[in-house]
PDB file of C-alpha atoms in Angstrom:
ATOM      1  CA  MET C 409       2.261 105.233  97.104  1.00 71.00           C
ATOM      2  CA  LYS C 410      -1.254 106.277  97.587  1.00 72.00           C
ATOM      3  CA  GLN C 411       0.181 109.747  98.629  1.00 75.00           C
ATOM      4  CA  GLY C 412       2.410 109.537  95.600  1.00 72.00           C
ATOM      5  CA  SER C 413       5.783 108.421  97.011  1.00 79.00           C
ATOM      6  CA  GLU C 414       8.092 107.643  94.312  1.00 86.00           C
ATOM      7  CA  VAL C 415      10.397 105.615  96.711  1.00 91.00           C
ATOM      8  CA  ALA C 416       7.134 103.485  97.632  1.00 89.00           C
ATOM      9  CA  PHE C 417       6.878 102.896  93.815  1.00 90.00           C
ATOM     10  CA  LYS C 418      10.502 101.998  93.323  1.00 93.00           C
ATOM     11  CA  GLU C 419      10.403  99.605  96.256  1.00 94.00           C
ATOM     12  CA  LEU C 420       6.985  98.077  95.158  1.00 93.00           C
ATOM     13  CA  VAL C 421       8.702  97.674  91.704  1.00 94.00           C
ATOM     14  CA  GLU C 422      11.915  96.128  93.130  1.00 96.00           C
ATOM     15  CA  GLN C 423      10.005  93.857  95.235  1.00 96.00           C
ATOM     16  CA  TRP C 424       7.835  92.466  92.578  1.00 96.00           C
ATOM     17  CA  GLN C 425       9.310  92.984  89.165  1.00 96.00           C
ATOM     18  CA  GLY C 426      10.535  89.413  89.153  1.00 95.00           C
ATOM     19  CA  MET C 427       7.104  87.934  89.913  1.00 95.00           C
ATOM     20  CA  VAL C 428       5.652  89.922  87.530  1.00 96.00           C
ATOM     21  CA  TYR C 429       8.157  89.528  84.771  1.00 96.00           C
ATOM     22  CA  ASN C 430       8.144  85.532  85.319  1.00 94.00           C
ATOM     23  CA  THR C 431       4.363  85.281  85.088  1.00 94.00           C
ATOM     24  CA  ALA C 432       4.232  87.531  82.140  1.00 95.00           C
ATOM     25  CA  LEU C 433       7.146  85.232  80.385  1.00 93.00           C
ATOM     26  CA  GLY C 434       5.463  82.042  81.132  1.00 91.00           C
ATOM     27  CA  MET C 435       2.149  83.234  79.420  1.00 92.00           C
ATOM     28  CA  LEU C 436       3.549  85.042  76.712  1.00 92.00           C
ATOM     29  CA  GLN C 437       6.852  82.943  76.146  1.00 88.00           C
ATOM     30  CA  ASN C 438       8.769  85.930  74.364  1.00 91.00           C
ATOM     31  CA  THR C 439      11.144  88.021  76.759  1.00 92.00           C
ATOM     32  CA  ALA C 440      10.681  91.488  74.851  1.00 94.00           C
ATOM     33  CA  ASP C 441       7.027  91.057  74.938  1.00 95.00           C
ATOM     34  CA  ALA C 442       7.188  89.978  78.785  1.00 95.00           C
ATOM     35  CA  GLU C 443       9.182  92.925  79.384  1.00 96.00           C
ATOM     36  CA  ASP C 444       6.793  95.407  77.652  1.00 96.00           C
ATOM     37  CA  VAL C 445       3.954  94.011  79.512  1.00 96.00           C
ATOM     38  CA  SER C 446       5.651  93.963  82.785  1.00 97.00           C
ATOM     39  CA  GLN C 447       6.411  97.834  82.531  1.00 96.00           C
ATOM     40  CA  GLU C 448       2.556  98.258  81.417  1.00 96.00           C
ATOM     41  CA  VAL C 449       1.692  96.277  84.906  1.00 96.00           C
ATOM     42  CA  PHE C 450       3.701  98.836  87.016  1.00 95.00           C
ATOM     43  CA  MET C 451       2.304 101.742  85.018  1.00 94.00           C
ATOM     44  CA  GLN C 452      -1.014 100.674  85.825  1.00 94.00           C
ATOM     45  CA  ALA C 453      -0.313  99.983  89.343  1.00 93.00           C
ATOM     46  CA  TYR C 454       1.006 103.634  89.643  1.00 90.00           C
ATOM     47  CA  GLU C 455      -1.655 105.000  87.893  1.00 89.00           C
ATOM     48  CA  SER C 456      -4.583 103.020  89.870  1.00 89.00           C
ATOM     49  CA  ILE C 457      -3.102 102.390  93.324  1.00 85.00           C
ATOM     50  CA  GLY C 458      -5.997 104.950  94.663  1.00 81.00           C
ATOM     51  CA  SER C 459      -8.671 102.224  93.711  1.00 82.00           C
ATOM     52  CA  PHE C 460      -6.233  99.453  95.822  1.00 81.00           C
ATOM     53  CA  LYS C 461      -8.635  98.952  98.559  1.00 79.00           C
ATOM     54  CA  GLY C 462      -6.153  96.625 100.519  1.00 77.00           C
ATOM     55  CA  GLU C 463      -8.791  93.734 100.466  1.00 79.00           C
ATOM     56  CA  ALA C 464      -6.482  91.381  98.921  1.00 82.00           C
ATOM     57  CA  LYS C 465      -2.609  91.200  99.012  1.00 89.00           C
ATOM     58  CA  ILE C 466      -0.592  93.146  96.975  1.00 91.00           C
ATOM     59  CA  SER C 467       0.536  90.373  95.265  1.00 92.00           C
ATOM     60  CA  THR C 468      -2.653  88.976  94.423  1.00 92.00           C
ATOM     61  CA  TRP C 469      -3.516  92.702  92.947  1.00 93.00           C
ATOM     62  CA  LEU C 470      -0.474  92.646  90.878  1.00 94.00           C
ATOM     63  CA  TYR C 471      -0.872  88.941  89.649  1.00 94.00           C
ATOM     64  CA  ARG C 472      -4.362  90.078  88.448  1.00 93.00           C
ATOM     65  CA  ILE C 473      -2.982  92.920  86.612  1.00 95.00           C
ATOM     66  CA  THR C 474      -0.271  91.034  84.935  1.00 96.00           C
ATOM     67  CA  VAL C 475      -2.585  88.275  83.614  1.00 95.00           C
ATOM     68  CA  THR C 476      -5.121  90.859  82.241  1.00 94.00           C
ATOM     69  CA  LYS C 477      -2.511  92.716  80.563  1.00 96.00           C
ATOM     70  CA  CYS C 478      -0.992  89.282  79.039  1.00 94.00           C
ATOM     71  CA  LEU C 479      -4.428  88.259  77.935  1.00 91.00           C
ATOM     72  CA  ASP C 480      -5.229  91.717  76.437  1.00 92.00           C
ATOM     73  CA  PHE C 481      -1.624  91.384  74.693  1.00 93.00           C
ATOM     74  CA  LEU C 482      -2.593  87.723  73.412  1.00 88.00           C
ATOM     75  CA  ARG C 483      -5.910  88.874  72.308  1.00 85.00           C
ATOM     76  CA  LYS C 484      -4.360  91.927  70.100  1.00 85.00           C
ATOM     77  CA  LYS C 485      -1.639  89.570  69.052  1.00 79.00           C
ATOM     78  CA  THR C 486      -4.119  87.062  67.749  1.00 67.00           C
ATOM     79  CA  ARG C 487      -6.265  89.798  65.985  1.00 60.00           C
ATOM     80  CA  LYS C 488      -3.119  91.042  64.130  1.00 54.00           C
ATOM     81  CA  LYS C 489      -2.453  87.448  62.918  1.00 52.00           C
ATOM     82  CA  ARG C 490      -6.093  87.039  61.784  1.00 46.00           C
ATOM     83  CA  TRP C 491      -6.138  90.300  60.078  1.00 42.00           C
ATOM     84  CA  GLY C 492      -2.374  89.172  58.560  1.00 46.00           C
ATOM     85  CA  LYS C 493      -3.890  86.160  56.971  1.00 43.00           C
ATOM     86  CA  VAL C 494      -6.534  88.049  55.723  1.00 40.00           C
ATOM     87  CA  MET C 495      -4.454  90.410  53.847  1.00 40.00           C
ATOM     88  CA  SER C 496      -2.342  87.619  52.591  1.00 42.00           C
ATOM     89  CA  ILE C 497      -5.238  85.922  50.907  1.00 37.00           C
ATOM     90  CA  PHE C 498      -5.727  89.446  49.096  1.00 39.00           C
ATOM     91  CA  GLY C 499      -1.913  89.235  47.913  1.00 40.00           C
ATOM     92  CA  GLU C 500      -0.240  91.416  50.554  1.00 42.00           C
ATOM     93  CA  ASN C 501       3.116  89.467  51.255  1.00 41.00           C
ATOM     94  CA  GLN C 502       2.920  89.287  55.070  1.00 40.00           C
ATOM     95  CA  GLU C 503       4.725  86.617  56.801  1.00 40.00           C
ATOM     96  CA  LEU C 504       3.106  84.933  59.898  1.00 36.00           C
ATOM     97  CA  LEU C 505       4.916  83.405  62.716  1.00 37.00           C
ATOM     98  CA  VAL C 506       3.343  79.966  63.378  1.00 38.00           C
ATOM     99  CA  ASP C 507       5.627  78.659  66.198  1.00 40.00           C
ATOM    100  CA  PRO C 508       6.580  80.986  68.729  1.00 42.00           C
ATOM    101  CA  PRO C 509      10.138  81.782  68.886  1.00 44.00           C
ATOM    102  CA  ASP C 510      12.567  79.817  71.213  1.00 49.00           C
ATOM    103  CA  PHE C 511      12.942  81.461  74.530  1.00 51.00           C
ATOM    104  CA  HIS C 512      14.409  80.752  78.068  1.00 53.00           C
ATOM    105  CA  HIS C 513      12.610  80.805  80.998  1.00 56.00           C
ATOM    106  CA  PRO C 514      14.726  81.241  84.372  1.00 56.00           C
ATOM    107  CA  GLY C 515      13.299  78.455  85.928  1.00 55.00           C
ATOM    108  CA  VAL C 516      14.488  75.966  83.231  1.00 53.00           C
ATOM    109  CA  GLU C 517      17.567  74.018  83.577  1.00 53.00           C
ATOM    110  CA  LEU C 518      19.694  73.333  80.377  1.00 51.00           C
ATOM    111  CA  ALA C 519      19.499  69.771  80.264  1.00 50.00           C
ATOM    112  CA  ASN C 520      15.617  70.316  80.054  1.00 62.00           C
ATOM    113  CA  LYS C 521      15.616  72.827  77.664  1.00 64.00           C
ATOM    114  CA  GLU C 522      14.262  70.601  74.690  1.00 69.00           C
ATOM    115  CA  ARG C 523      11.411  69.148  76.912  1.00 72.00           C
ATOM    116  CA  SER C 524      10.667  72.414  78.192  1.00 73.00           C
ATOM    117  CA  GLN C 525      10.410  74.039  74.674  1.00 76.00           C
ATOM    118  CA  LEU C 526       7.973  71.439  73.802  1.00 81.00           C
ATOM    119  CA  LEU C 527       6.016  72.165  76.944  1.00 83.00           C
ATOM    120  CA  PHE C 528       5.926  75.826  76.663  1.00 83.00           C
ATOM    121  CA  LYS C 529       4.799  75.754  73.049  1.00 85.00           C
ATOM    122  CA  ALA C 530       1.971  73.170  74.327  1.00 88.00           C
ATOM    123  CA  ILE C 531       1.161  75.759  77.144  1.00 89.00           C
ATOM    124  CA  GLY C 532       0.930  78.569  74.341  1.00 87.00           C
ATOM    125  CA  ARG C 533      -1.867  76.420  72.599  1.00 89.00           C
ATOM    126  CA  LEU C 534      -4.011  76.560  75.713  1.00 92.00           C
ATOM    127  CA  PRO C 535      -7.109  78.535  75.899  1.00 93.00           C
ATOM    128  CA  ASP C 536      -6.258  81.698  77.770  1.00 90.00           C
ATOM    129  CA  SER C 537      -8.198  80.944  81.213  1.00 93.00           C
ATOM    130  CA  GLN C 538      -6.525  77.479  81.213  1.00 94.00           C
ATOM    131  CA  LYS C 539      -3.210  79.116  80.284  1.00 92.00           C
ATOM    132  CA  ALA C 540      -3.431  81.686  82.943  1.00 92.00           C
ATOM    133  CA  ALA C 541      -4.573  79.097  85.692  1.00 94.00           C
ATOM    134  CA  PHE C 542      -1.873  76.891  84.894  1.00 93.00           C
ATOM    135  CA  VAL C 543       0.955  79.411  84.618  1.00 90.00           C
ATOM    136  CA  LEU C 544       0.046  80.970  88.102  1.00 92.00           C
ATOM    137  CA  HIS C 545       0.126  77.152  89.569  1.00 93.00           C
ATOM    138  CA  LYS C 546       2.823  75.309  88.081  1.00 88.00           C
ATOM    139  CA  LEU C 547       5.311  78.340  87.353  1.00 84.00           C
ATOM    140  CA  GLU C 548       4.381  80.685  89.872  1.00 87.00           C
ATOM    141  CA  GLY C 549       3.350  77.951  92.744  1.00 89.00           C
ATOM    142  CA  LEU C 550       0.078  79.931  93.523  1.00 92.00           C
ATOM    143  CA  SER C 551      -2.573  77.523  95.449  1.00 94.00           C
ATOM    144  CA  SER C 552      -6.136  77.307  93.580  1.00 95.00           C
ATOM    145  CA  LYS C 553      -7.545  79.504  96.310  1.00 94.00           C
ATOM    146  CA  GLU C 554      -4.909  82.444  95.637  1.00 93.00           C
ATOM    147  CA  ILE C 555      -5.429  81.919  91.900  1.00 94.00           C
ATOM    148  CA  ALA C 556      -9.262  82.214  92.284  1.00 94.00           C
ATOM    149  CA  GLY C 557      -8.461  85.393  93.822  1.00 91.00           C
ATOM    150  CA  VAL C 558      -6.236  86.585  90.981  1.00 91.00           C
ATOM    151  CA  MET C 559      -8.541  85.372  88.212  1.00 92.00           C
ATOM    152  CA  ASP C 560     -11.820  86.586  90.112  1.00 90.00           C
ATOM    153  CA  ALA C 561     -12.990  82.805  89.940  1.00 93.00           C
ATOM    154  CA  SER C 562     -14.355  80.456  92.405  1.00 96.00           C
ATOM    155  CA  VAL C 563     -11.870  77.682  93.672  1.00 96.00           C
ATOM    156  CA  SER C 564     -13.736  74.990  91.949  1.00 97.00           C
ATOM    157  CA  ALA C 565     -13.567  76.880  88.798  1.00 97.00           C
ATOM    158  CA  VAL C 566      -9.835  77.303  88.856  1.00 96.00           C
ATOM    159  CA  GLU C 567      -9.469  73.196  89.591  1.00 97.00           C
ATOM    160  CA  GLY C 568     -11.606  72.709  86.663  1.00 97.00           C
ATOM    161  CA  LEU C 569      -9.275  74.797  84.773  1.00 96.00           C
ATOM    162  CA  LEU C 570      -6.288  73.402  86.053  1.00 96.00           C
ATOM    163  CA  HIS C 571      -7.738  70.106  85.526  1.00 97.00           C
ATOM    164  CA  ARG C 572      -8.460  70.780  81.760  1.00 97.00           C
ATOM    165  CA  ALA C 573      -5.209  72.361  81.263  1.00 95.00           C
ATOM    166  CA  ARG C 574      -3.398  69.062  82.545  1.00 95.00           C
ATOM    167  CA  GLN C 575      -5.549  66.839  80.014  1.00 95.00           C
ATOM    168  CA  ASN C 576      -5.064  69.203  77.101  1.00 94.00           C
ATOM    169  CA  LEU C 577      -1.341  69.153  77.818  1.00 92.00           C
ATOM    170  CA  ARG C 578      -1.355  65.361  78.138  1.00 92.00           C
ATOM    171  CA  GLN C 579      -3.329  64.896  74.801  1.00 92.00           C
ATOM    172  CA  GLN C 580      -0.848  67.074  72.882  1.00 88.00           C
ATOM    173  CA  LEU C 581       2.370  65.790  74.647  1.00 87.00           C
ATOM    174  CA  GLU C 582       1.338  62.206  74.386  1.00 86.00           C
ATOM    175  CA  LYS C 583       0.700  62.936  70.409  1.00 76.00           C
ATOM    176  CA  TYR C 584       4.138  64.491  69.962  1.00 71.00           C
ATOM    177  CA  TYR C 585       5.821  61.424  71.718  1.00 70.00           C
ATOM    178  CA  ARG C 586       3.753  58.754  69.617  1.00 71.00           C
ATOM    179  CA  GLU C 587       4.731  60.624  66.481  1.00 62.00           C
ATOM    180  CA  GLY C 588       8.641  60.641  67.537  1.00 55.00           C
ATOM    181  CA  GLU C 589       8.587  56.854  67.884  1.00 48.00           C
TER     182      GLU C 589
END
């Protein structure tokens, strides 16, 4: 790929597109957004392959690009929502989506669809760094050490993020189940 081989790039995409897409889907919770971000990830990978030093595994490098692109996308989306709220205060009729649309993550069985939708909505409300760590750990199966490499953080920082993410999810889901009783 560093020599500009299209065949090598095609092989990279074929090998890692599922991992990139699933990670983006777990973080963005929208299939169209995950597809768009996945394409952006591979475009950036192609453009920046020259800066890849090989100190980390290619998967770690791609995870890092994916998480960064997802967080950038979420920040832009939040800014647009805020601007939409400001504009609606001044009388322009712009509807805001409060709940993310339902989506189907490939790792979720139909029998668990209702519970998984509830879980994914709760994941969507986590702070960005907790969301990234949780998705990489629970959906992608990465270890704390691997996540630390992806997020450029210490292992203890990642473990703290995972701990806080579990606490936040537990609080959100307990509240839901108490209200449902």
